[in-house]
Structure formats: C-alpha cells, structure tokens
Amino acid sequence: DRLFALVLIVLASIFYALIGSLEDPYSPGALAASTYPRLILICIIALSCLLIIRPVSGEQETSTISIKALAVILLAAGYIVLVESLGFFVLTPVFLFFVPLVSGYRQHVVNATSAVLVTAALYAVFVLVLNIPLPAGLLGD
C-alpha cells in the first residue's frame, strides 16, 4: 500500500507540474483549463499521503483476472485502435453489442437495441448538442 501510494504521489506531482504550463484565462473569475485536473491531482496526493500514514490493514488476497475481463479489455483496446479508421457509427454499435455478449449476457435483441440506442444518444449529445465531430471512418467526411 505504501509503495503504491508513493508511486501515485510521484506521478500526480509530475502531472501537476506539467499542467502548470497551461495558460490561465484572460477574463477575471473564469476558471482555467487546468483547474479541475489540478484539483483531482491534489485529491490523489492527499489520499495517497493518508494511505502512507495509515495503510489498509487486513488479509491480502491474491487477485486473478478472469478471461471475460481480459476479453472486454482487449475489445476496448481494439475499439480504441480501430475507431479512427472504421468510424464511430460503424464500430460503436458492434462494440456495444459484443461487450455484454462476452460478459455472458445472451439476450441478443436487448444487446442490439441498447447498442443502437446508446450510439444514437452519444451522437445526439456530441454532434447535435456539443457540436463535436465524431470519427467518420468508412462513412467518409
């Protein structure tokens, strides 16, 4: 616990220093882009210091990763790698269909419906509301 907390403190301190190079806003009262990341890093440092002072006691269990969890991690990694080339609208419903399937949820109609609805909701939020373009991939620009 203490070693992990020490590593977190070092990493959070490095990130805090790197974030310090971001520009502050020009208007008075406006939050800088670095405000929330700095706040999160301060919380990580504080909690890590608490963990060094008072480590978690108890019986240590050896943890193993299941095949299902590994498959979901590999699916997510594949999604991240392929989303630019294949596109958000092609790959996201496929990804959202296969994750519950790999996890053991076998109701295909529910999987397909939720994959399409979540993809449509993400489209509505990012493209229609926030005006953030999503990767088009195979569908073109």
PDB file of C-alpha atoms in Angstrom:
ATOM      1  CA  ASP A   1       0.000   0.000   0.000  1.00  0.00           C
ATOM      2  CA  ARG A   2       2.725   2.431   0.926  1.00  0.00           C
ATOM      3  CA  LEU A   3       4.752   1.757  -2.217  1.00  0.00           C
ATOM      4  CA  PHE A   4       1.677   2.215  -4.414  1.00  0.00           C
ATOM      5  CA  ALA A   5       0.828   5.454  -2.594  1.00  0.00           C
ATOM      6  CA  LEU A   6       4.370   6.723  -3.084  1.00  0.00           C
ATOM      7  CA  VAL A   7       4.222   5.950  -6.819  1.00  0.00           C
ATOM      8  CA  LEU A   8       0.879   7.778  -7.063  1.00  0.00           C
ATOM      9  CA  ILE A   9       2.314  10.820  -5.281  1.00  0.00           C
ATOM     10  CA  VAL A  10       5.278  10.958  -7.662  1.00  0.00           C
ATOM     11  CA  LEU A  11       3.095  10.561 -10.772  1.00  0.00           C
ATOM     12  CA  ALA A  12       0.498  13.069  -9.571  1.00  0.00           C
ATOM     13  CA  SER A  13       3.259  15.578  -8.761  1.00  0.00           C
ATOM     14  CA  ILE A  14       4.741  15.185 -12.246  1.00  0.00           C
ATOM     15  CA  PHE A  15       1.333  15.680 -13.866  1.00  0.00           C
ATOM     16  CA  TYR A  16       0.651  18.677 -11.615  1.00  0.00           C
ATOM     17  CA  ALA A  17       3.898  20.276 -12.755  1.00  0.00           C
ATOM     18  CA  LEU A  18       3.086  19.566 -16.403  1.00  0.00           C
ATOM     19  CA  ILE A  19      -0.404  21.009 -16.072  1.00  0.00           C
ATOM     20  CA  GLY A  20       1.078  24.175 -14.590  1.00  0.00           C
ATOM     21  CA  SER A  21       2.223  25.176 -18.058  1.00  0.00           C
ATOM     22  CA  LEU A  22      -1.380  25.633 -19.294  1.00  0.00           C
ATOM     23  CA  GLU A  23      -2.474  29.230 -19.813  1.00  0.00           C
ATOM     24  CA  ASP A  24      -4.835  30.890 -17.376  1.00  0.00           C
ATOM     25  CA  PRO A  25      -7.987  32.578 -18.716  1.00  0.00           C
ATOM     26  CA  TYR A  26      -7.909  36.252 -19.545  1.00  0.00           C
ATOM     27  CA  SER A  27     -11.268  37.180 -18.055  1.00  0.00           C
ATOM     28  CA  PRO A  28     -11.465  37.638 -14.282  1.00  0.00           C
ATOM     29  CA  GLY A  29     -13.459  34.980 -12.464  1.00  0.00           C
ATOM     30  CA  ALA A  30     -13.159  32.426 -15.257  1.00  0.00           C
ATOM     31  CA  LEU A  31     -11.735  29.026 -14.453  1.00  0.00           C
ATOM     32  CA  ALA A  32      -8.541  27.949 -16.116  1.00  0.00           C
ATOM     33  CA  ALA A  33      -8.470  24.761 -18.158  1.00  0.00           C
ATOM     34  CA  SER A  34      -6.128  23.336 -15.559  1.00  0.00           C
ATOM     35  CA  THR A  35      -8.388  23.964 -12.537  1.00  0.00           C
ATOM     36  CA  TYR A  36     -10.205  20.622 -12.426  1.00  0.00           C
ATOM     37  CA  PRO A  37      -7.187  18.440 -13.285  1.00  0.00           C
ATOM     38  CA  ARG A  38      -5.191  20.223 -10.575  1.00  0.00           C
ATOM     39  CA  LEU A  39      -7.993  19.662  -8.069  1.00  0.00           C
ATOM     40  CA  ILE A  40      -8.132  15.959  -8.908  1.00  0.00           C
ATOM     41  CA  LEU A  41      -4.347  15.645  -8.606  1.00  0.00           C
ATOM     42  CA  ILE A  42      -4.386  17.384  -5.228  1.00  0.00           C
ATOM     43  CA  CYS A  43      -7.029  14.899  -4.052  1.00  0.00           C
ATOM     44  CA  ILE A  44      -4.918  11.988  -5.319  1.00  0.00           C
ATOM     45  CA  ILE A  45      -1.866  13.324  -3.489  1.00  0.00           C
ATOM     46  CA  ALA A  46      -3.838  13.888  -0.269  1.00  0.00           C
ATOM     47  CA  LEU A  47      -5.390  10.422  -0.320  1.00  0.00           C
ATOM     48  CA  SER A  48      -2.024   8.845  -1.093  1.00  0.00           C
ATOM     49  CA  CYS A  49      -0.467  10.655   1.866  1.00  0.00           C
ATOM     50  CA  LEU A  50      -3.280   9.325   4.029  1.00  0.00           C
ATOM     51  CA  LEU A  51      -2.576   5.826   2.721  1.00  0.00           C
ATOM     52  CA  ILE A  52       1.113   6.178   3.623  1.00  0.00           C
ATOM     53  CA  ILE A  53       0.240   7.325   7.139  1.00  0.00           C
ATOM     54  CA  ARG A  54      -2.448   4.728   7.707  1.00  0.00           C
ATOM     55  CA  PRO A  55      -2.200   1.782   5.289  1.00  0.00           C
ATOM     56  CA  VAL A  56      -5.128  -0.518   4.733  1.00  0.00           C
ATOM     57  CA  SER A  57      -4.811  -3.418   7.103  1.00  0.00           C
ATOM     58  CA  GLY A  58      -6.260  -6.826   6.615  1.00  0.00           C
ATOM     59  CA  GLU A  59      -5.689 -10.065   4.894  1.00  0.00           C
ATOM     60  CA  GLN A  60      -4.095  -9.811   1.490  1.00  0.00           C
ATOM     61  CA  GLU A  61      -5.831 -11.767  -1.228  1.00  0.00           C
ATOM     62  CA  THR A  62      -4.230 -12.707  -4.476  1.00  0.00           C
ATOM     63  CA  SER A  63      -6.298 -11.376  -7.311  1.00  0.00           C
ATOM     64  CA  THR A  64      -6.692 -13.025 -10.660  1.00  0.00           C
ATOM     65  CA  ILE A  65      -8.125 -11.564 -13.809  1.00  0.00           C
ATOM     66  CA  SER A  66     -10.907 -13.530 -15.431  1.00  0.00           C
ATOM     67  CA  ILE A  67     -10.997 -14.484 -19.087  1.00  0.00           C
ATOM     68  CA  LYS A  68     -14.154 -12.380 -19.546  1.00  0.00           C
ATOM     69  CA  ALA A  69     -12.491  -9.284 -18.101  1.00  0.00           C
ATOM     70  CA  LEU A  70      -9.439  -9.803 -20.302  1.00  0.00           C
ATOM     71  CA  ALA A  71     -11.685 -10.178 -23.350  1.00  0.00           C
ATOM     72  CA  VAL A  72     -13.501  -6.916 -22.529  1.00  0.00           C
ATOM     73  CA  ILE A  73     -10.159  -5.134 -22.091  1.00  0.00           C
ATOM     74  CA  LEU A  74      -8.977  -6.462 -25.460  1.00  0.00           C
ATOM     75  CA  LEU A  75     -12.267  -5.403 -27.093  1.00  0.00           C
ATOM     76  CA  ALA A  76     -11.858  -1.895 -25.675  1.00  0.00           C
ATOM     77  CA  ALA A  77      -8.255  -1.727 -26.883  1.00  0.00           C
ATOM     78  CA  GLY A  78      -9.340  -2.872 -30.345  1.00  0.00           C
ATOM     79  CA  TYR A  79     -12.106  -0.270 -30.346  1.00  0.00           C
ATOM     80  CA  ILE A  80      -9.651   2.494 -29.495  1.00  0.00           C
ATOM     81  CA  VAL A  81      -7.251   1.391 -32.230  1.00  0.00           C
ATOM     82  CA  LEU A  82      -9.903   0.986 -34.936  1.00  0.00           C
ATOM     83  CA  VAL A  83     -12.343   3.829 -34.243  1.00  0.00           C
ATOM     84  CA  GLU A  84     -10.490   6.371 -36.409  1.00  0.00           C
ATOM     85  CA  SER A  85     -10.224   4.105 -39.432  1.00  0.00           C
ATOM     86  CA  LEU A  86     -13.607   2.353 -39.273  1.00  0.00           C
ATOM     87  CA  GLY A  87     -15.554   5.232 -37.765  1.00  0.00           C
ATOM     88  CA  PHE A  88     -17.673   5.836 -34.710  1.00  0.00           C
ATOM     89  CA  PHE A  89     -21.002   4.893 -36.295  1.00  0.00           C
ATOM     90  CA  VAL A  90     -19.750   1.588 -37.685  1.00  0.00           C
ATOM     91  CA  LEU A  91     -17.671   0.401 -34.743  1.00  0.00           C
ATOM     92  CA  THR A  92     -19.548   1.652 -31.682  1.00  0.00           C
ATOM     93  CA  PRO A  93     -22.733  -0.434 -32.139  1.00  0.00           C
ATOM     94  CA  VAL A  94     -20.595  -3.510 -32.826  1.00  0.00           C
ATOM     95  CA  PHE A  95     -18.500  -2.850 -29.718  1.00  0.00           C
ATOM     96  CA  LEU A  96     -21.575  -2.184 -27.570  1.00  0.00           C
ATOM     97  CA  PHE A  97     -23.173  -5.404 -28.845  1.00  0.00           C
ATOM     98  CA  PHE A  98     -20.163  -7.620 -28.146  1.00  0.00           C
ATOM     99  CA  VAL A  99     -19.196  -6.349 -24.674  1.00  0.00           C
ATOM    100  CA  PRO A 100     -22.321  -7.711 -22.944  1.00  0.00           C
ATOM    101  CA  LEU A 101     -22.118 -10.828 -25.111  1.00  0.00           C
ATOM    102  CA  VAL A 102     -18.551 -11.525 -23.966  1.00  0.00           C
ATOM    103  CA  SER A 103     -19.589 -10.787 -20.381  1.00  0.00           C
ATOM    104  CA  GLY A 104     -22.215 -13.505 -20.545  1.00  0.00           C
ATOM    105  CA  TYR A 105     -25.385 -11.531 -21.236  1.00  0.00           C
ATOM    106  CA  ARG A 106     -27.020 -13.566 -24.007  1.00  0.00           C
ATOM    107  CA  GLN A 107     -30.188 -11.629 -24.900  1.00  0.00           C
ATOM    108  CA  HIS A 108     -29.273 -10.613 -28.444  1.00  0.00           C
ATOM    109  CA  VAL A 109     -32.313  -8.417 -29.091  1.00  0.00           C
ATOM    110  CA  VAL A 110     -31.677  -6.381 -25.948  1.00  0.00           C
ATOM    111  CA  ASN A 111     -27.956  -6.150 -26.767  1.00  0.00           C
ATOM    112  CA  ALA A 112     -28.638  -4.914 -30.303  1.00  0.00           C
ATOM    113  CA  THR A 113     -31.345  -2.468 -29.231  1.00  0.00           C
ATOM    114  CA  SER A 114     -29.249  -0.972 -26.464  1.00  0.00           C
ATOM    115  CA  ALA A 115     -26.202  -0.721 -28.757  1.00  0.00           C
ATOM    116  CA  VAL A 116     -28.174   1.260 -31.334  1.00  0.00           C
ATOM    117  CA  LEU A 117     -29.894   3.463 -28.729  1.00  0.00           C
ATOM    118  CA  VAL A 118     -26.658   4.282 -26.897  1.00  0.00           C
ATOM    119  CA  THR A 119     -24.919   5.082 -30.190  1.00  0.00           C
ATOM    120  CA  ALA A 120     -27.813   7.383 -31.148  1.00  0.00           C
ATOM    121  CA  ALA A 121     -27.721   9.064 -27.729  1.00  0.00           C
ATOM    122  CA  LEU A 122     -23.965   9.636 -27.990  1.00  0.00           C
ATOM    123  CA  TYR A 123     -24.460  11.092 -31.463  1.00  0.00           C
ATOM    124  CA  ALA A 124     -27.174  13.421 -30.168  1.00  0.00           C
ATOM    125  CA  VAL A 125     -25.062  14.650 -27.278  1.00  0.00           C
ATOM    126  CA  PHE A 126     -21.747  15.111 -29.067  1.00  0.00           C
ATOM    127  CA  VAL A 127     -22.779  16.139 -32.578  1.00  0.00           C
ATOM    128  CA  LEU A 128     -26.122  17.866 -32.115  1.00  0.00           C
ATOM    129  CA  VAL A 129     -25.726  19.441 -28.677  1.00  0.00           C
ATOM    130  CA  LEU A 130     -21.977  19.980 -28.226  1.00  0.00           C
ATOM    131  CA  ASN A 131     -21.047  20.287 -31.939  1.00  0.00           C
ATOM    132  CA  ILE A 132     -18.131  17.881 -31.515  1.00  0.00           C
ATOM    133  CA  PRO A 133     -17.490  15.802 -34.634  1.00  0.00           C
ATOM    134  CA  LEU A 134     -17.112  12.050 -34.228  1.00  0.00           C
ATOM    135  CA  PRO A 135     -14.746   9.945 -36.360  1.00  0.00           C
ATOM    136  CA  ALA A 136     -16.479   9.198 -39.680  1.00  0.00           C
ATOM    137  CA  GLY A 137     -14.110   6.464 -40.861  1.00  0.00           C
ATOM    138  CA  LEU A 138     -15.644   4.332 -43.607  1.00  0.00           C
ATOM    139  CA  LEU A 139     -18.652   6.623 -43.943  1.00  0.00           C
ATOM    140  CA  GLY A 140     -16.423   9.499 -45.122  1.00  0.00           C
ATOM    141  CA  ASP A 141     -16.250  13.064 -44.001  1.00  0.00           C
TER     142      ASP A 141
END
